Amino acid sequence: MKSELVYLCLLWALSILGAPVNKQRQRVLLISFDGFRWDYDRDVDTPNLDKMAKDGVKALYVTPPYLTITSPTHFTLLTGRYIENHGVIHNMWFNTTTTEKKPYYQTQFVNEWWDNGTLPIWITAQRQGLKAGSLHFPGTASSYQGQVAMVREVEPRLYNYKNETAWRENTDKVMGWFRDQDLDFVTLYFGEPDGTGHRYGPDSPERREMVKQVDRTVGYIRHSAKQHGLTNSLNIIITADHGMTTVYRNGQVEEITLSKIPGFSFSDLSFHLVDFGPSGMLLPKPGKLEKVYNALKGSHPHLHVYKKEEMPERLHFAKNDRILPIILWSDPGYVINGVLQFNKGEHGFDNQEMDMKPFFRAVGPAFHKNLKVGPFETVNIYPLMCHILGIQPEVNDGHLNATKHMLVTSTTTQGEFISD
């Protein structure tokens, strides 16, 4: 009788404090299918994505940060910070003094590019007693303040991102990490349908076939979770870094070719990041900033040119020393032909453009079932994951209020930390 009284008193105290009464362990698997646009399920039969929506939550779409390219937007998912705040401002590491640049894959191994003051959720979770891992997710190769994701795998150079057999093997590997190494949080990256969208275009039959492969994989992911005994504890969040839009070609429009713009010369630049897409950054030589800016501003009706300090605040892409003094981007369908390119699909445009919006699905014990929600920014996924895991988030730009309506209030997470 005495022990029962003590138990009842403990329950009463916990309820007064607002603490969980019946703690149930919650794990999180964050998955990114690179370049999966919000509407890619509309022209393809996607039974597994549809079932995931019925069993969980589907957002109309989500809005990534600007610049809408792979590494910066993925680091926003990991940190909940806009790109100007986390500092991974481009897929390519660069040095304006030596003019050296490294491509996407090599940049994964430039530690100081990633480790510049902002901690990804892997490290935050581990510092608070949880176990975290990552497979192929951008940023995995780096250490942060001397720490790494405790279980991690980086894809080899020249990796085949389209191999469906490898997708299934990687899925089983990650589920094994949860079961056999008792992990609480894992990030998993797939490099499609981005590559197919680039090569063939977002409206191509090849892209539609790749979406079918993604859908099959979503079904396999859920099946593997069940086979590994994780259904009652694992929350699966699937999203992407950005969308994709069709590039105008073959004389359809007046192309944007910087070298042909009157008054502009690459010889007036000390350094530039204009590769083959819709965006770029320029570092004019001393005394040449106004000349370069004035030559480009208004030079093409579909080219946007800003001095760094004049960037629209909504883009959150100005307040960082790594961002160069002049920023360019084009309207959807147009590319800046600093270098000739042949892609039929591109991303990197304004994040308000609908073609840049990714998809979002979530399923698991923490989430409502058969719930459709309106759009939200991807910075808000970080505080959502922290809340489910019961960890105190780092300083971030997201808000739990943007996503907490997705959660089953009776489902207890390990903590009650709110980032607002």
Coordinates of C-alpha atoms in Angstrom, one line a residue:
M1 CA 0.0 0.0 0.0
K2 CA 2.8 2.3 0.9
S3 CA 4.6 1.7 -2.4
E4 CA 1.4 2.4 -4.3
L5 CA 1.0 5.7 -2.5
V6 CA 4.5 6.6 -3.4
Y7 CA 3.8 5.7 -7.1
L8 CA 0.7 7.8 -7.1
C9 CA 2.5 10.7 -5.6
L10 CA 5.2 10.4 -8.2
L11 CA 2.6 10.4 -11.0
W12 CA 1.0 13.5 -9.5
A13 CA 4.4 15.3 -9.2
L14 CA 5.3 14.4 -12.8
S15 CA 1.9 15.7 -14.1
I16 CA 2.3 19.0 -12.2
L17 CA 5.8 19.4 -13.7
G18 CA 4.5 18.7 -17.2
A19 CA 7.0 15.8 -17.5
P20 CA 6.3 12.6 -19.4
V21 CA 4.5 10.0 -17.3
N22 CA 5.0 7.0 -19.7
K23 CA 8.2 7.5 -21.5
Q24 CA 8.4 5.7 -24.8
R25 CA 11.7 5.8 -26.7
Q26 CA 11.5 7.7 -30.0
R27 CA 14.1 7.2 -32.8
V28 CA 14.3 9.3 -36.0
L29 CA 15.5 8.4 -39.5
L30 CA 15.9 11.5 -41.7
I31 CA 16.0 10.5 -45.4
S32 CA 16.7 12.8 -48.4
F33 CA 15.9 11.9 -52.0
D34 CA 18.0 14.6 -53.7
G35 CA 16.0 16.8 -56.1
F36 CA 12.5 15.2 -55.4
R37 CA 10.2 18.0 -56.4
W38 CA 6.9 18.5 -54.4
D39 CA 4.7 17.4 -57.3
Y40 CA 6.7 14.4 -58.6
D41 CA 4.0 12.1 -57.3
R42 CA 1.3 13.7 -59.5
D43 CA 2.2 12.1 -62.9
V44 CA 3.4 8.8 -61.5
D45 CA 1.6 6.0 -59.6
T46 CA 3.3 6.0 -56.2
P47 CA 1.5 3.5 -54.0
N48 CA 4.1 3.4 -51.3
L49 CA 4.3 7.2 -50.9
D50 CA 0.6 7.2 -50.9
K51 CA 0.4 4.6 -48.2
M52 CA 3.0 6.5 -46.2
A53 CA 0.8 9.6 -46.4
K54 CA -2.2 7.6 -45.2
D55 CA -0.2 6.1 -42.3
G56 CA 1.4 9.4 -41.4
V57 CA 1.8 13.1 -42.5
K58 CA 2.1 14.7 -46.0
A59 CA 2.9 18.3 -46.5
L60 CA 1.7 20.1 -49.6
Y61 CA 5.3 21.1 -50.1
V62 CA 8.3 22.5 -48.1
T63 CA 10.4 25.6 -48.9
P64 CA 14.2 25.2 -48.8
P65 CA 16.6 28.0 -48.1
Y66 CA 18.2 30.0 -50.8
L67 CA 20.7 29.0 -52.4
T68 CA 18.7 26.0 -53.6
I69 CA 21.6 23.6 -54.2
T70 CA 22.6 20.3 -52.5
S71 CA 25.2 20.9 -49.7
P72 CA 23.9 24.2 -48.3
T73 CA 20.2 23.0 -48.2
H74 CA 21.2 19.7 -46.6
F75 CA 23.2 21.5 -43.9
T76 CA 20.1 23.5 -43.2
L77 CA 18.2 20.3 -42.6
L78 CA 21.0 19.2 -40.1
T79 CA 21.2 22.5 -38.3
G80 CA 17.9 24.4 -38.7
R81 CA 19.8 27.4 -39.8
Y82 CA 19.6 29.6 -42.9
I83 CA 22.6 29.4 -45.2
E84 CA 24.0 32.8 -44.2
N85 CA 24.0 31.6 -40.6
H86 CA 25.5 28.1 -41.0
G87 CA 28.1 29.2 -43.6
V88 CA 28.1 26.2 -46.0
I89 CA 27.2 28.7 -48.8
H90 CA 27.9 26.5 -51.8
N91 CA 28.5 23.0 -53.1
M92 CA 32.1 24.1 -53.9
W93 CA 34.8 25.1 -51.5
F94 CA 36.8 28.0 -52.9
N95 CA 39.7 30.2 -52.1
T96 CA 39.5 33.8 -53.5
T97 CA 43.2 34.4 -53.0
T98 CA 44.5 31.4 -54.9
T99 CA 41.3 31.1 -57.1
E100 CA 41.2 27.4 -56.3
K101 CA 37.9 25.6 -56.3
K102 CA 36.9 22.1 -55.3
P103 CA 34.0 20.2 -56.8
Y104 CA 31.1 18.8 -54.7
Y105 CA 32.7 15.5 -53.8
Q106 CA 36.1 16.9 -52.9
T107 CA 34.4 19.6 -50.8
Q108 CA 32.9 16.9 -48.6
F109 CA 36.4 16.4 -47.2
V110 CA 37.4 20.0 -46.6
N111 CA 36.7 20.0 -42.8
E112 CA 36.9 23.8 -42.2
W113 CA 34.2 24.3 -44.9
W114 CA 31.7 22.4 -42.7
D115 CA 33.1 22.9 -39.2
N116 CA 32.8 26.7 -38.9
G117 CA 30.7 27.1 -35.7
T118 CA 27.4 25.4 -36.3
L119 CA 26.8 21.9 -35.0
P120 CA 24.7 19.4 -37.0
I121 CA 22.1 17.4 -35.1
W122 CA 24.4 14.3 -35.0
I123 CA 26.8 16.0 -32.7
T124 CA 24.1 17.7 -30.5
A125 CA 22.4 14.3 -30.0
Q126 CA 25.6 12.6 -29.1
R127 CA 26.5 15.3 -26.6
Q128 CA 23.2 14.7 -24.9
G129 CA 23.7 11.0 -24.5
L130 CA 22.1 9.7 -27.7
K131 CA 23.7 7.7 -30.5
A132 CA 23.8 9.0 -34.1
G133 CA 24.8 7.8 -37.5
S134 CA 24.8 8.9 -41.1
L135 CA 25.1 7.2 -44.5
H136 CA 26.1 9.4 -47.5
F137 CA 24.4 12.5 -46.2
P138 CA 26.2 15.7 -47.2
G139 CA 28.5 16.8 -44.3
T140 CA 29.0 13.2 -43.0
A141 CA 32.7 13.2 -43.8
S142 CA 33.5 16.2 -41.6
S143 CA 34.2 16.4 -37.9
Y144 CA 32.6 19.2 -35.8
Q145 CA 34.6 20.6 -32.9
G146 CA 36.5 17.4 -33.0
Q147 CA 33.5 15.0 -33.1
V148 CA 32.0 12.9 -35.8
A149 CA 28.8 10.9 -36.2
M150 CA 29.7 7.8 -34.2
V151 CA 28.6 5.5 -37.1
R152 CA 29.1 6.9 -40.6
E153 CA 29.7 6.0 -44.2
V154 CA 30.8 8.3 -47.0
E155 CA 30.1 7.2 -50.6
P156 CA 33.2 6.4 -52.7
R157 CA 34.3 8.7 -55.5
L158 CA 32.4 8.1 -58.8
Y159 CA 29.6 6.4 -56.8
N160 CA 26.6 5.2 -58.8
Y161 CA 23.7 7.0 -57.2
K162 CA 21.1 5.2 -59.3
N163 CA 21.8 1.6 -58.3
E164 CA 18.5 0.3 -56.8
T165 CA 20.2 -2.8 -55.4
A166 CA 22.6 -0.5 -53.5
W167 CA 19.7 1.5 -52.2
R168 CA 18.2 -1.6 -50.6
E169 CA 21.6 -2.7 -49.2
N170 CA 22.0 0.8 -47.7
T171 CA 18.5 0.7 -46.2
D172 CA 19.2 -2.6 -44.5
K173 CA 22.5 -1.4 -43.3
V174 CA 20.9 1.7 -41.6
M175 CA 18.1 -0.4 -40.1
G176 CA 20.9 -2.7 -38.7
W177 CA 22.5 0.3 -37.1
F178 CA 19.3 1.1 -35.3
R179 CA 18.8 -2.5 -34.1
D180 CA 22.3 -3.8 -33.6
Q181 CA 24.2 -0.6 -32.5
D182 CA 21.2 0.9 -30.7
L183 CA 21.3 4.2 -32.6
D184 CA 18.7 6.9 -31.9
F185 CA 19.1 9.1 -35.0
V186 CA 20.4 8.4 -38.5
T187 CA 20.5 10.4 -41.7
L188 CA 20.3 8.6 -45.1
Y189 CA 20.9 10.1 -48.5
F190 CA 19.9 9.0 -52.0
G191 CA 21.3 11.0 -55.0
E192 CA 18.2 10.6 -57.1
P193 CA 16.0 11.8 -58.7
D194 CA 18.3 14.8 -59.0
G195 CA 20.8 13.2 -61.5
T196 CA 18.0 12.0 -63.7
G197 CA 16.2 15.4 -63.5
H198 CA 19.4 17.2 -64.5
R199 CA 20.2 14.9 -67.5
Y200 CA 16.8 14.3 -69.0
G201 CA 14.7 17.1 -67.5
P202 CA 11.9 17.0 -64.8
D203 CA 9.2 16.4 -67.4
S204 CA 10.9 13.4 -69.0
P205 CA 9.8 9.7 -69.0
E206 CA 13.2 8.9 -67.4
R207 CA 12.4 11.1 -64.4
R208 CA 9.0 9.4 -64.0
E209 CA 10.7 6.0 -64.0
M210 CA 13.2 7.2 -61.4
V211 CA 10.3 8.4 -59.2
K212 CA 8.8 4.8 -59.5
Q213 CA 12.2 3.6 -58.2
V214 CA 12.1 6.0 -55.3
D215 CA 8.5 4.8 -54.5
R216 CA 9.6 1.2 -54.5
T217 CA 12.4 2.1 -52.2
V218 CA 10.1 3.9 -49.8
G219 CA 8.1 0.7 -49.6
Y220 CA 11.3 -1.2 -49.0
I221 CA 12.4 1.2 -46.3
R222 CA 9.2 0.7 -44.3
H223 CA 9.4 -3.1 -44.9
S224 CA 13.0 -3.2 -43.6
A225 CA 12.0 -1.2 -40.5
K226 CA 9.3 -3.7 -39.8
Q227 CA 11.7 -6.7 -40.4
H228 CA 14.2 -5.2 -38.0
G229 CA 11.6 -4.7 -35.2
L230 CA 11.6 -0.9 -35.3
T231 CA 8.0 -0.1 -36.2
N232 CA 7.0 0.9 -32.7
S233 CA 9.9 3.3 -32.1
L234 CA 11.1 4.6 -35.4
N235 CA 9.9 7.8 -36.9
I236 CA 10.8 8.2 -40.6
I237 CA 11.0 11.6 -42.2
I238 CA 11.5 11.8 -45.9
T239 CA 12.2 15.0 -47.8
A240 CA 14.6 16.6 -50.2
D241 CA 16.9 19.5 -50.6
H242 CA 15.3 21.3 -53.5
G243 CA 13.2 20.7 -56.7
M244 CA 14.0 21.0 -60.4
T245 CA 12.9 23.0 -63.4
T246 CA 13.2 22.6 -67.1
V247 CA 16.0 24.6 -68.8
Y248 CA 15.2 26.6 -72.0
R249 CA 17.2 25.3 -74.9
N250 CA 17.8 25.6 -78.7
G251 CA 17.0 29.2 -79.2
Q252 CA 13.8 29.1 -77.2
V253 CA 14.8 32.3 -75.4
E254 CA 17.5 35.0 -75.3
E255 CA 20.2 33.3 -73.3
I256 CA 22.1 35.0 -70.5
T257 CA 25.8 35.0 -71.6
L258 CA 27.9 37.2 -69.3
S259 CA 30.7 37.6 -71.8
K260 CA 28.3 39.2 -74.3
I261 CA 27.0 41.8 -71.9
P262 CA 28.2 45.3 -73.0
G263 CA 30.6 46.8 -70.4
F264 CA 31.2 43.5 -68.5
S265 CA 34.5 41.7 -68.6
F266 CA 35.7 38.7 -66.6
S267 CA 39.1 40.6 -66.5
D268 CA 37.5 43.0 -64.0
L269 CA 37.0 40.1 -61.5
S270 CA 39.5 38.7 -59.1
F271 CA 37.3 35.6 -58.6
H272 CA 33.9 34.3 -59.6
L273 CA 31.7 31.3 -58.9
V274 CA 29.7 31.0 -62.1
D275 CA 29.7 27.4 -63.1
F276 CA 26.8 26.3 -65.3
G277 CA 23.6 26.9 -63.5
P278 CA 21.2 29.7 -62.6
S279 CA 23.2 31.4 -59.9
G280 CA 26.6 32.9 -59.3
M281 CA 28.8 35.1 -57.1
L282 CA 31.4 37.6 -58.3
L283 CA 34.4 39.2 -56.6
P284 CA 35.4 42.3 -58.5
K285 CA 39.0 43.6 -58.5
P286 CA 39.6 46.6 -56.2
G287 CA 37.9 49.7 -57.6
K288 CA 35.8 47.6 -60.1
L289 CA 32.7 46.8 -58.1
E290 CA 30.5 49.6 -59.4
K291 CA 31.6 49.0 -63.0
V292 CA 30.8 45.4 -62.8
Y293 CA 27.5 45.9 -61.0
N294 CA 26.3 48.7 -63.3
A295 CA 27.2 46.6 -66.4
L296 CA 25.2 43.6 -65.2
K297 CA 22.2 45.3 -63.5
G298 CA 19.3 45.5 -65.9
S299 CA 21.3 43.8 -68.7
H300 CA 18.8 41.0 -69.2
P301 CA 15.1 40.9 -68.2
H302 CA 15.6 37.5 -66.5
L303 CA 18.9 38.1 -64.7
H304 CA 18.8 39.4 -61.1
V305 CA 21.8 41.2 -59.9
Y306 CA 22.4 42.4 -56.3
K307 CA 25.2 43.8 -54.2
K308 CA 25.5 41.6 -51.2
E309 CA 24.2 44.2 -48.8
E310 CA 21.1 44.8 -51.0
M311 CA 20.0 41.2 -51.1
P312 CA 16.3 40.7 -50.2
E313 CA 16.2 39.9 -46.5
R314 CA 13.7 37.0 -47.2
L315 CA 16.6 35.0 -48.9
H316 CA 18.8 35.1 -45.8
F317 CA 21.8 35.0 -48.1
A318 CA 24.0 38.1 -47.3
K319 CA 25.3 38.1 -43.7
N320 CA 28.3 35.9 -44.1
D321 CA 31.9 36.7 -45.0
R322 CA 32.1 33.8 -47.4
I323 CA 29.4 35.3 -49.6
L324 CA 30.9 37.4 -52.4
P325 CA 30.1 41.1 -53.0
I326 CA 27.9 40.6 -56.1
I327 CA 25.2 37.8 -56.3
L328 CA 23.4 36.7 -59.5
W329 CA 20.5 34.5 -60.2
S330 CA 18.2 33.9 -63.1
D331 CA 14.5 33.3 -63.5
P332 CA 13.3 29.7 -63.9
G333 CA 14.4 28.0 -67.1
Y334 CA 17.3 30.4 -67.7
V335 CA 20.9 29.6 -66.9
I336 CA 23.9 31.9 -66.7
N337 CA 26.2 30.7 -69.4
G338 CA 29.6 31.4 -67.8
V339 CA 30.4 27.9 -68.9
L340 CA 28.6 25.9 -71.6
Q341 CA 26.3 23.3 -70.1
F342 CA 23.9 20.7 -71.5
N343 CA 21.6 19.9 -68.6
K344 CA 17.9 19.7 -69.4
G345 CA 17.0 20.4 -65.8
E346 CA 18.4 22.7 -63.1
H347 CA 17.9 24.0 -59.6
G348 CA 19.5 26.9 -57.7
F349 CA 16.8 29.4 -58.5
D350 CA 14.9 31.6 -56.0
N351 CA 13.5 29.4 -53.3
Q352 CA 10.0 31.0 -53.7
E353 CA 9.7 29.4 -57.2
M354 CA 7.3 26.5 -57.0
D355 CA 9.6 24.2 -59.0
M356 CA 12.3 24.6 -56.3
K357 CA 10.0 23.2 -53.6
P358 CA 10.7 19.7 -52.3
F359 CA 8.3 17.1 -50.9
F360 CA 7.8 16.0 -47.3
R361 CA 6.4 12.8 -45.7
A362 CA 6.6 11.6 -42.1
V363 CA 5.4 8.4 -40.4
G364 CA 5.9 6.8 -37.0
P365 CA 4.6 6.7 -33.5
A366 CA 5.1 10.4 -32.9
F367 CA 3.0 11.4 -35.9
H368 CA -0.7 11.7 -36.7
K369 CA -2.1 9.4 -39.3
N370 CA -3.7 10.5 -42.6
L371 CA -2.9 14.1 -42.0
K372 CA -2.3 16.6 -44.7
V373 CA -0.6 19.9 -43.7
G374 CA 0.2 23.1 -45.4
P375 CA 3.7 24.2 -46.5
F376 CA 6.5 25.2 -44.2
E377 CA 10.2 26.0 -44.4
T378 CA 12.8 23.2 -44.1
V379 CA 14.5 25.1 -41.3
N380 CA 11.6 23.9 -39.1
I381 CA 12.5 20.2 -39.6
Y382 CA 15.5 20.5 -37.2
P383 CA 13.5 21.6 -34.1
L384 CA 10.9 19.0 -34.9
M385 CA 13.5 16.2 -34.9
C386 CA 15.1 17.6 -31.7
H387 CA 11.7 17.6 -30.0
I388 CA 10.9 14.0 -31.0
L389 CA 14.4 12.9 -29.8
G390 CA 14.0 14.8 -26.6
I391 CA 17.2 16.9 -27.0
Q392 CA 17.9 20.5 -26.4
P393 CA 18.4 22.1 -29.9
E394 CA 21.3 24.5 -30.7
V395 CA 20.5 28.0 -31.7
N396 CA 18.5 27.7 -34.9
D397 CA 16.2 29.6 -37.2
G398 CA 13.3 27.2 -37.0
H399 CA 10.2 27.0 -34.8
L400 CA 8.5 24.0 -33.4
N401 CA 5.2 25.8 -33.7
A402 CA 5.4 25.3 -37.5
T403 CA 5.2 21.5 -37.2
K404 CA 4.0 20.5 -33.8
H405 CA 0.4 20.0 -35.1
M406 CA 1.8 16.9 -36.9
L407 CA 2.6 15.3 -33.6
V408 CA 0.3 13.0 -31.6
T409 CA 0.1 14.8 -28.3
S410 CA -0.5 11.6 -26.4
T411 CA 2.7 10.2 -27.8
T412 CA 5.5 11.0 -25.4
T413 CA 8.9 12.1 -26.6
Q414 CA 12.0 11.9 -24.4
G415 CA 11.9 15.6 -23.6
E416 CA 9.9 18.7 -23.9
F417 CA 12.4 21.1 -25.4
I418 CA 10.9 23.8 -27.6
S419 CA 13.1 26.0 -29.8
D420 CA 10.7 29.0 -29.9

